[in-house]
mmCIF file of C-alpha atoms (C1' of nucleotides) in Angstrom:
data_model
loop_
_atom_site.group_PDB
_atom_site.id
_atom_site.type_symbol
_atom_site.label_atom_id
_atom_site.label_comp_id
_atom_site.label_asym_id
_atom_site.label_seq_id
_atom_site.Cartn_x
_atom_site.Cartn_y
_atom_site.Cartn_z
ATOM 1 C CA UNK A 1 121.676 78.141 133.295
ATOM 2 C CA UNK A 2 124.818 80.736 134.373
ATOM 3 C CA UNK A 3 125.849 81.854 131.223
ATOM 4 C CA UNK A 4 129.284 80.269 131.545
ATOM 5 C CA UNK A 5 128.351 77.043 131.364
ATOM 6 C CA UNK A 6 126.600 77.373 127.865
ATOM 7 C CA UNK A 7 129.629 78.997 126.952
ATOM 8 C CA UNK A 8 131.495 76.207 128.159
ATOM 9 C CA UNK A 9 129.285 73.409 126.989
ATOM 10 C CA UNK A 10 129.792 75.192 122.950
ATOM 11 C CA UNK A 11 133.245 75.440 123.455
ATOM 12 C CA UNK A 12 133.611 78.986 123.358
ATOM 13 C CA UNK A 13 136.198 80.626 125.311
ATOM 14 C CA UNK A 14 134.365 82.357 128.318
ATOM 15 C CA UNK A 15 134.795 86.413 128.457
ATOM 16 C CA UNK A 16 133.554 89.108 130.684
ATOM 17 C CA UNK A 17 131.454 90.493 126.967
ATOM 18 C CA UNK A 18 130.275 87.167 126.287
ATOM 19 C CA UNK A 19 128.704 86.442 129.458
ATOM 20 C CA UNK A 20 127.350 90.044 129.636
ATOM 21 C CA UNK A 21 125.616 89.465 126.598
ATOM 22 C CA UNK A 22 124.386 85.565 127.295
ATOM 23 C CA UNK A 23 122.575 87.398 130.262
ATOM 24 C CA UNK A 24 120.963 90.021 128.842
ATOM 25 C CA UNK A 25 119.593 87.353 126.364
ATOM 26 C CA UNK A 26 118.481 85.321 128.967
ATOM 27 C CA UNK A 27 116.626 88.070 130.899
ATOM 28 C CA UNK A 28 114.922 89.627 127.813
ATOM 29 C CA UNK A 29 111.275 87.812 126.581
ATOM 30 C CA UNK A 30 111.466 89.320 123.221
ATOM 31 C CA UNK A 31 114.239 89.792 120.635
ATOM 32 C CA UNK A 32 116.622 92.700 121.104
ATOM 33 C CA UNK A 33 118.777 94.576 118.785
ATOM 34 C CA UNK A 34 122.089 96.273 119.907
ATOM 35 C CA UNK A 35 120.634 99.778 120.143
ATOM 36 C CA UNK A 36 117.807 98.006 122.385
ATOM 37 C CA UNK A 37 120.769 96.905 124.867
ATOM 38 C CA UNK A 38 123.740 99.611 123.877
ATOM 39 C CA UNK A 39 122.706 101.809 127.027
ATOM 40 C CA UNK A 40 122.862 98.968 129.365
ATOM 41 C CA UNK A 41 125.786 97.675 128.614
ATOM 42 C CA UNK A 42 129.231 98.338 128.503
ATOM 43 C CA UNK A 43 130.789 97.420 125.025
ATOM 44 C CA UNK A 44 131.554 98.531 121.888
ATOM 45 C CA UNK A 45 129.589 97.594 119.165
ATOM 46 C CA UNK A 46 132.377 95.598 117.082
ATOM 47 C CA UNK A 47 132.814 93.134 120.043
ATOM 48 C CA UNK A 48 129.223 92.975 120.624
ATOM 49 C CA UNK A 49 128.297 91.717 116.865
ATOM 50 C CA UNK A 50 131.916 89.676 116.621
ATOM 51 C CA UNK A 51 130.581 87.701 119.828
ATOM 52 C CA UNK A 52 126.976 87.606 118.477
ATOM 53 C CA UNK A 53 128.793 86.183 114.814
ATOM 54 C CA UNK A 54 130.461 83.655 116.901
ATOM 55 C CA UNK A 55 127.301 82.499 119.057
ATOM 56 C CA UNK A 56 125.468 82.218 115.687
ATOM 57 C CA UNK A 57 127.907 80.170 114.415
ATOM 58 C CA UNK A 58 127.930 77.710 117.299
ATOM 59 C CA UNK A 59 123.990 77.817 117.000
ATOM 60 C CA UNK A 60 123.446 79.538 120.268
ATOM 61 C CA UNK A 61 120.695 82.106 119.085
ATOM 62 C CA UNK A 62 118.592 82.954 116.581
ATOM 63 C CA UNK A 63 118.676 86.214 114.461
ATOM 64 C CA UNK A 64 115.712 88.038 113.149
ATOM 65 C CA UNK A 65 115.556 90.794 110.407
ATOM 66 C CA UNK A 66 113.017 93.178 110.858
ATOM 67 C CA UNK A 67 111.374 96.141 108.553
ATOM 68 C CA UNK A 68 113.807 98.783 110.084
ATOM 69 C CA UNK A 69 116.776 96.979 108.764
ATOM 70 C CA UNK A 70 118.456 96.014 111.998
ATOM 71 C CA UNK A 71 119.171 92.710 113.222
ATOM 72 C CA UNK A 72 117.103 90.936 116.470
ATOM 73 C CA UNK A 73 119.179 88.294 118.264
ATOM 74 C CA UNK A 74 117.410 85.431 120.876
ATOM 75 C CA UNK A 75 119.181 83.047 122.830
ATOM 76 C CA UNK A 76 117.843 79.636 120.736
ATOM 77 C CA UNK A 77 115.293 78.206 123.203
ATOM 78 C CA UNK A 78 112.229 75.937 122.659
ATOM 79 C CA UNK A 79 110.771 76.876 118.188
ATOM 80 C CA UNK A 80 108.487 79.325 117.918
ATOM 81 C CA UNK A 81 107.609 81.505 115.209
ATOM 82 C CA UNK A 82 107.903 85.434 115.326
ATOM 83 C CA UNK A 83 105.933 88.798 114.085
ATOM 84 C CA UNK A 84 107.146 91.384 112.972
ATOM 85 C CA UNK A 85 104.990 94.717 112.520
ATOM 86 C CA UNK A 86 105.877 96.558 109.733
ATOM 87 C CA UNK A 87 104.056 100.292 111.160
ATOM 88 C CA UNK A 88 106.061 99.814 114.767
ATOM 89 C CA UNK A 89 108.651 97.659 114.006
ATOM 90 C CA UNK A 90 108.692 95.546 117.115
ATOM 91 C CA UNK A 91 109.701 91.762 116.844
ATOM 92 C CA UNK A 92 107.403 89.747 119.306
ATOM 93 C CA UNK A 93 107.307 85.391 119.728
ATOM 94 C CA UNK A 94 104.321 83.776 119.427
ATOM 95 C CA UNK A 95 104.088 80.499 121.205
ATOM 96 C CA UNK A 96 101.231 79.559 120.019
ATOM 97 C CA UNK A 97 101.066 76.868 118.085
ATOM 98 C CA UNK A 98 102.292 77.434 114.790
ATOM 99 C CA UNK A 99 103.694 74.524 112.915
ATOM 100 C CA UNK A 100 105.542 74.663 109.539
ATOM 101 C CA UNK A 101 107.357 71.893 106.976
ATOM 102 C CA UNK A 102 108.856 71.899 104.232
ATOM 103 C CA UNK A 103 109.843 68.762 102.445
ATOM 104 C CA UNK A 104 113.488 68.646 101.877
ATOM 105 C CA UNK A 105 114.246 72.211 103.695
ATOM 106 C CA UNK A 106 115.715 72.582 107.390
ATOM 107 C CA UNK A 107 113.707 75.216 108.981
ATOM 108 C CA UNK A 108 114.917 77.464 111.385
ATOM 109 C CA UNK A 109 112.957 79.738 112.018
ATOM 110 C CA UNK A 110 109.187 81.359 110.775
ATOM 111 C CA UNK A 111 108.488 85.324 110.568
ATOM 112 C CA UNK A 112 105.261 86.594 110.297
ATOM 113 C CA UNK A 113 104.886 89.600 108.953
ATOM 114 C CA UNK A 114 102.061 92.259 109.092
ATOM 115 C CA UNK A 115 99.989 94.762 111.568
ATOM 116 C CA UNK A 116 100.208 94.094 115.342
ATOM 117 C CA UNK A 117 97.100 94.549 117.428
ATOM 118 C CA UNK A 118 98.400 97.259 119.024
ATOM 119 C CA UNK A 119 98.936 99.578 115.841
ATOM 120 C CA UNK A 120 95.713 98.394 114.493
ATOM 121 C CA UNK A 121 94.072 99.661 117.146
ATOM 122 C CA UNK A 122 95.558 102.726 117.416
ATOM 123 C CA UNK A 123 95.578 103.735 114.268
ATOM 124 C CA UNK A 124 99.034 103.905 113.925
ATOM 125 C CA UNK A 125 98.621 103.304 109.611
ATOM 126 C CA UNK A 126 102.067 103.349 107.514
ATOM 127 C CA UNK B 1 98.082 93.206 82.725
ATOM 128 C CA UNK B 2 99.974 95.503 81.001
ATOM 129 C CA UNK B 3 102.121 97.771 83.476
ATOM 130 C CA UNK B 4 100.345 101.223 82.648
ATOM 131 C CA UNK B 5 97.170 99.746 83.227
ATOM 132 C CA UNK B 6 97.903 98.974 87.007
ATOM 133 C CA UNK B 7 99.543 102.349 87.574
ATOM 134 C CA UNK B 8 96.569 104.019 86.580
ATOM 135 C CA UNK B 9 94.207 101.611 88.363
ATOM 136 C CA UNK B 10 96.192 102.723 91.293
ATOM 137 C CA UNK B 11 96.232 106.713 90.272
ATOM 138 C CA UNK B 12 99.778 106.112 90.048
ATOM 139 C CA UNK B 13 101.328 108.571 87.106
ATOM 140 C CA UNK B 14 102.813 106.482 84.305
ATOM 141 C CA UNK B 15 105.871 106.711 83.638
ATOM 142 C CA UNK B 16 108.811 105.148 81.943
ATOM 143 C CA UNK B 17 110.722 103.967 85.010
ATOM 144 C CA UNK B 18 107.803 102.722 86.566
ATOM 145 C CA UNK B 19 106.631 100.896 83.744
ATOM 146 C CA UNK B 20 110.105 99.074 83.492
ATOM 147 C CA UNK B 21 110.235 98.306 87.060
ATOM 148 C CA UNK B 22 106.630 96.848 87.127
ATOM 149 C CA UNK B 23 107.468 94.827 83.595
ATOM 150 C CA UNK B 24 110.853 93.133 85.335
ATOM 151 C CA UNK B 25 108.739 92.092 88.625
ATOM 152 C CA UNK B 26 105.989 90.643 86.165
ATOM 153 C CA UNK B 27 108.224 89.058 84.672
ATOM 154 C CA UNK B 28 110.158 87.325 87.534
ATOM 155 C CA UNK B 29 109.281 84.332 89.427
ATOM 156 C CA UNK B 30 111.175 85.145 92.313
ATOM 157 C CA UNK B 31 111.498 88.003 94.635
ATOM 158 C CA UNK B 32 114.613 90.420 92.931
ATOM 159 C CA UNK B 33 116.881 93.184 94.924
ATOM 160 C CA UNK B 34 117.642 95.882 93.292
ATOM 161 C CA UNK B 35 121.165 94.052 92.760
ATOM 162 C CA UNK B 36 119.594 91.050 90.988
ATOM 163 C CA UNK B 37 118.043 93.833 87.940
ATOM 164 C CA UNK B 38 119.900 96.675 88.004
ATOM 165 C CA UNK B 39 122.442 95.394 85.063
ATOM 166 C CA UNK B 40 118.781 94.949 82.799
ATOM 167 C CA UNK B 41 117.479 98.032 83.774
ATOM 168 C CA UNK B 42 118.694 102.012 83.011
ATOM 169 C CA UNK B 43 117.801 104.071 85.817
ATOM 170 C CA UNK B 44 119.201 105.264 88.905
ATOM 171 C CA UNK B 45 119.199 103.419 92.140
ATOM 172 C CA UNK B 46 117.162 106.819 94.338
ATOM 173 C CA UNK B 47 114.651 106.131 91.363
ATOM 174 C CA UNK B 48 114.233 102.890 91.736
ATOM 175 C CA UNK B 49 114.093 103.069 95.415
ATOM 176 C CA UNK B 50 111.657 105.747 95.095
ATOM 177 C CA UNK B 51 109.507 103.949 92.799
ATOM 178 C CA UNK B 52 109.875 100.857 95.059
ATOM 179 C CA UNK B 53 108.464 102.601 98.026
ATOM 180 C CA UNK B 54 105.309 104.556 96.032
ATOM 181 C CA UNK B 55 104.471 100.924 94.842
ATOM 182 C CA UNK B 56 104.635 99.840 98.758
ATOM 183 C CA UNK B 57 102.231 102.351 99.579
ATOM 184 C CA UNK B 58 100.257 101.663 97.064
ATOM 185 C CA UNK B 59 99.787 98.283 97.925
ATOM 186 C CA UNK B 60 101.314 97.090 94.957
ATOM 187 C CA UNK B 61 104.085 94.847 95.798
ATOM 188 C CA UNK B 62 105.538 92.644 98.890
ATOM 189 C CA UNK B 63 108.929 93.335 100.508
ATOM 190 C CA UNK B 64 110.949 90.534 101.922
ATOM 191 C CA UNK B 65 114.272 91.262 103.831
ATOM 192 C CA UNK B 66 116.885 88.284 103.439
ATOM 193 C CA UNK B 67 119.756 87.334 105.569
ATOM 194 C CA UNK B 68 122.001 89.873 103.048
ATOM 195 C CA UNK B 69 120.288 92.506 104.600
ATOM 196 C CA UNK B 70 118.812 93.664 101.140
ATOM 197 C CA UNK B 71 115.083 93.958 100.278
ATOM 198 C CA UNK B 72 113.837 91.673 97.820
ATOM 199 C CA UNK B 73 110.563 92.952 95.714
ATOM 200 C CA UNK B 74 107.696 91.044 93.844
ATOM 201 C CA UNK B 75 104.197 92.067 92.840
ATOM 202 C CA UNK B 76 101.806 91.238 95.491
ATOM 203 C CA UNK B 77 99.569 88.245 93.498
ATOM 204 C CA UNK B 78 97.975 85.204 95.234
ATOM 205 C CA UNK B 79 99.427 85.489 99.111
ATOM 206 C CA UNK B 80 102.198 82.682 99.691
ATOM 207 C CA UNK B 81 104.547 81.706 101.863
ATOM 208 C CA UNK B 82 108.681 82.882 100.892
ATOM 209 C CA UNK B 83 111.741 80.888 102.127
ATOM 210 C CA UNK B 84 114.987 82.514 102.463
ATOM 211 C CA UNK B 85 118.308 80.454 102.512
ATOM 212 C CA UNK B 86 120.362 81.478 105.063
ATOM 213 C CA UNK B 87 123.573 80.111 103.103
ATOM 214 C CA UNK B 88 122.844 81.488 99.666
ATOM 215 C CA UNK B 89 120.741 84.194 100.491
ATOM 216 C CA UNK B 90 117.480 83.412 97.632
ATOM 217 C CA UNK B 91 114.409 84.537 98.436
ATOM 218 C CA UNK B 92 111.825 81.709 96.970
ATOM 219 C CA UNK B 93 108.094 81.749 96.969
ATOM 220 C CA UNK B 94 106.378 78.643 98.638
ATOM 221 C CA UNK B 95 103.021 77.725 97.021
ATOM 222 C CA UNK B 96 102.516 75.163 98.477
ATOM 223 C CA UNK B 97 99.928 75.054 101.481
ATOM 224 C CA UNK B 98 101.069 77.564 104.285
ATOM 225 C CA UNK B 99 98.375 79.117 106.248
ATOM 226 C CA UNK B 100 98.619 80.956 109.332
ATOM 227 C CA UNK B 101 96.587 82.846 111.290
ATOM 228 C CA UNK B 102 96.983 85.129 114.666
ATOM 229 C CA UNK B 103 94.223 86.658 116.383
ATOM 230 C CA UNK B 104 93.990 90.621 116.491
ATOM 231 C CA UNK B 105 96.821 90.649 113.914
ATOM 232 C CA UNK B 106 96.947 91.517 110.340
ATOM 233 C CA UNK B 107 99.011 88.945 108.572
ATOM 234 C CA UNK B 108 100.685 90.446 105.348
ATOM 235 C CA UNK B 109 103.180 87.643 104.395
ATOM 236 C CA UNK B 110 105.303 84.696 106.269
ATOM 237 C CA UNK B 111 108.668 83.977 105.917
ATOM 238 C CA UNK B 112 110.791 80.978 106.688
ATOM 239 C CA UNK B 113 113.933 80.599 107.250
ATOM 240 C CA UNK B 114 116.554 78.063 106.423
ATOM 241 C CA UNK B 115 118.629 76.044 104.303
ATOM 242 C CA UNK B 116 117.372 75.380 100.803
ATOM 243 C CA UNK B 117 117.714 71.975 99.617
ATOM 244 C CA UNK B 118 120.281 73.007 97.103
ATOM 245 C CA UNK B 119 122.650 73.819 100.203
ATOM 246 C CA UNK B 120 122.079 71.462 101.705
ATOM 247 C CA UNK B 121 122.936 68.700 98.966
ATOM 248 C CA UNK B 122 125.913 70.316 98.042
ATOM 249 C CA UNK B 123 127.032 70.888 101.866
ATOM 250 C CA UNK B 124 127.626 74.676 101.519
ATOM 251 C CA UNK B 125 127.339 74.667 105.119
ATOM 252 C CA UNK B 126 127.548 77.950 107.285
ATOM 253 C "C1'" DC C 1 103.466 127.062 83.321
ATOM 254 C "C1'" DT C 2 103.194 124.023 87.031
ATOM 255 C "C1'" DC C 3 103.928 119.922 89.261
ATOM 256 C "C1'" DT C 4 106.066 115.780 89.731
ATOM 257 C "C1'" DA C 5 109.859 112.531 88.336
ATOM 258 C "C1'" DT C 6 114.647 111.725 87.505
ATOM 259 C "C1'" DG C 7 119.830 111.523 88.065
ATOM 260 C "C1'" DC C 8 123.779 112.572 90.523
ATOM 261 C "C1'" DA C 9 126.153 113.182 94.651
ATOM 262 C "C1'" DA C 10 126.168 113.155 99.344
ATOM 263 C "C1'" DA C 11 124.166 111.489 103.702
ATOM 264 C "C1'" DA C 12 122.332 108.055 106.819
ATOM 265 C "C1'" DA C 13 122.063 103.770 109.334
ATOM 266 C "C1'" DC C 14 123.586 99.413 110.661
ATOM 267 C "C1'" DT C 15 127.299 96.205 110.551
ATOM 268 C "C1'" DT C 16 132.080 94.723 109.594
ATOM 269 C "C1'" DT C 17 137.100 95.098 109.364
ATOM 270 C "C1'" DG C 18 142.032 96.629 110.435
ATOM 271 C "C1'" DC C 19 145.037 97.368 113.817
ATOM 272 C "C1'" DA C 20 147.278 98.013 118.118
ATOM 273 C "C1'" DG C 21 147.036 96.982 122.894
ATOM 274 C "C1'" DG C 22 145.536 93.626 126.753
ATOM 275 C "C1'" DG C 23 144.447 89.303 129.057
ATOM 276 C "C1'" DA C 24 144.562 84.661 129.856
ATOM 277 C "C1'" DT C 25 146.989 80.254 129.810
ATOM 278 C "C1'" DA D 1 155.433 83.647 124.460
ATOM 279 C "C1'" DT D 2 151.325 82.721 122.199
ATOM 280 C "C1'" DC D 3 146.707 83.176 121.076
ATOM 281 C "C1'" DC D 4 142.593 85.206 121.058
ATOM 282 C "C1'" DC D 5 139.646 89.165 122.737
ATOM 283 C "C1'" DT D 6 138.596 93.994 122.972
ATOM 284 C "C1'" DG D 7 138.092 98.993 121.736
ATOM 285 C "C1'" DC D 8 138.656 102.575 118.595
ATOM 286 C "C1'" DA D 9 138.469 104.343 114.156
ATOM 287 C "C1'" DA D 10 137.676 103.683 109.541
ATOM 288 C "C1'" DA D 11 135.450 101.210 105.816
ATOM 289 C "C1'" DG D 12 131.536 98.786 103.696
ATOM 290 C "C1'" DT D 13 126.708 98.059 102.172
ATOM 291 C "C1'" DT D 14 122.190 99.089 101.280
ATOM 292 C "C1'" DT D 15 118.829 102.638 101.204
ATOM 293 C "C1'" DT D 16 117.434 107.627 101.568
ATOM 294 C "C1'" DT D 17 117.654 112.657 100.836
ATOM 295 C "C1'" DG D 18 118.848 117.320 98.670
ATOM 296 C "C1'" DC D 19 119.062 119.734 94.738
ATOM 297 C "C1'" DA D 20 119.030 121.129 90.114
ATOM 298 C "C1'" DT D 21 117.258 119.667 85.712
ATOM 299 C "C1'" DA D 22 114.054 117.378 82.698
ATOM 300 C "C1'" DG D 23 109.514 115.898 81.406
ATOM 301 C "C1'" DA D 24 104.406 115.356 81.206
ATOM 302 C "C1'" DG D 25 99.901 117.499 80.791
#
DNA sequence: CTCTATGCAAAAACTTTGCAGGGAT
DNA sequence: ATCCCTGCAAAGTTTTTGCATAGAG
């Protein structure tokens, strides 16, 4: 969907930032931060995290907290839980299916935490 | 267990500060930042922070990062599930049945995220 | 005596806020 | 003209580091 139209559709004023950012979340598989995008786009980082306050607020993505203290945004698409590693720090969905509840709770969102393949095979220890 | 015990069953050198900090997180039910203790406790926050991340290596206790962007801290006992409130911030421990697994990954804790029922009861919405 | 732990102050890292200027309607 | 958005700089928050002193064995 052009980025405008979700925009539109929230009722969130549409901006040259906004849209830049909408697309970069739509191209990216995995969770980014804003040093994972700062070099590709043009924008200061106080009107990157206003916009990404204001698309949280309206529900459009999700935000993920990872070991190294920064923040992970994703555009809110079908639920699916996420890992975290806590040796390489990477956020990755998992599709598969992993299905939580919680009487009385909403849930938004599931983190897994632990040791990726990828550092367990290398070695890559804390 | 009394605290000195576990220190030395981990070849951890006793010492005052550790001992309190491993007394308050036996003694809690829930995860606590170094915020929630640090009016019950005398020491300084590097100390704390210090001791905090010997313990980590150590295996000794579990670090959960809320939507405050502070690190909550309990001793790592049976593995369960924790559910952080994205209005108020708590860090809770699920006991109830959570069980996940992931192929080729090393699963250290799960998190999920939401609104607690307390929030939403008493609409403290977003 | 030696080696590690502690407290204080300063630094670091990520995110937020204040403010003035710009754009859109 | 008004209202909100943006960029820059400065502030805020949590956690970490440097350094001198204190403490344990």
């Amino acid at each position: 969907m052009p980025s405008g139209k979700l925009l539109e559709e929230k009722g969130i004023k549409v901006t040259q930032a906004r849209k830049e950012i909408l697309e970069i979340l739509e191209t990216c598989t995995q969770p980014v931060s804003y040093e994972n995008i700062k070099e590709s786009i043009s924008m200061d980082k106080a009107t990157f995290y206003r916009n990404i306050s204001k698309f949280e607020e309206s529900n459009l993505i999700n935000a993920i907290e990872s070991h190294d203290k920064k923040r992970y945004f994703e555009l809110k698409r079908k639920p699916h839980a996420h890992f975290t590693c806590r040796v390489c720090n990477q956020v990755e969905c998992i599709k598969s299916g992993i299905y939580v509840t919680l009487q009385n709770y909403d849930i938004e969102n599931v983190i897994i935490q632990g040791i990726c393949p990828s550092c367990k095979l290398t070695n890559r220890l804390p």
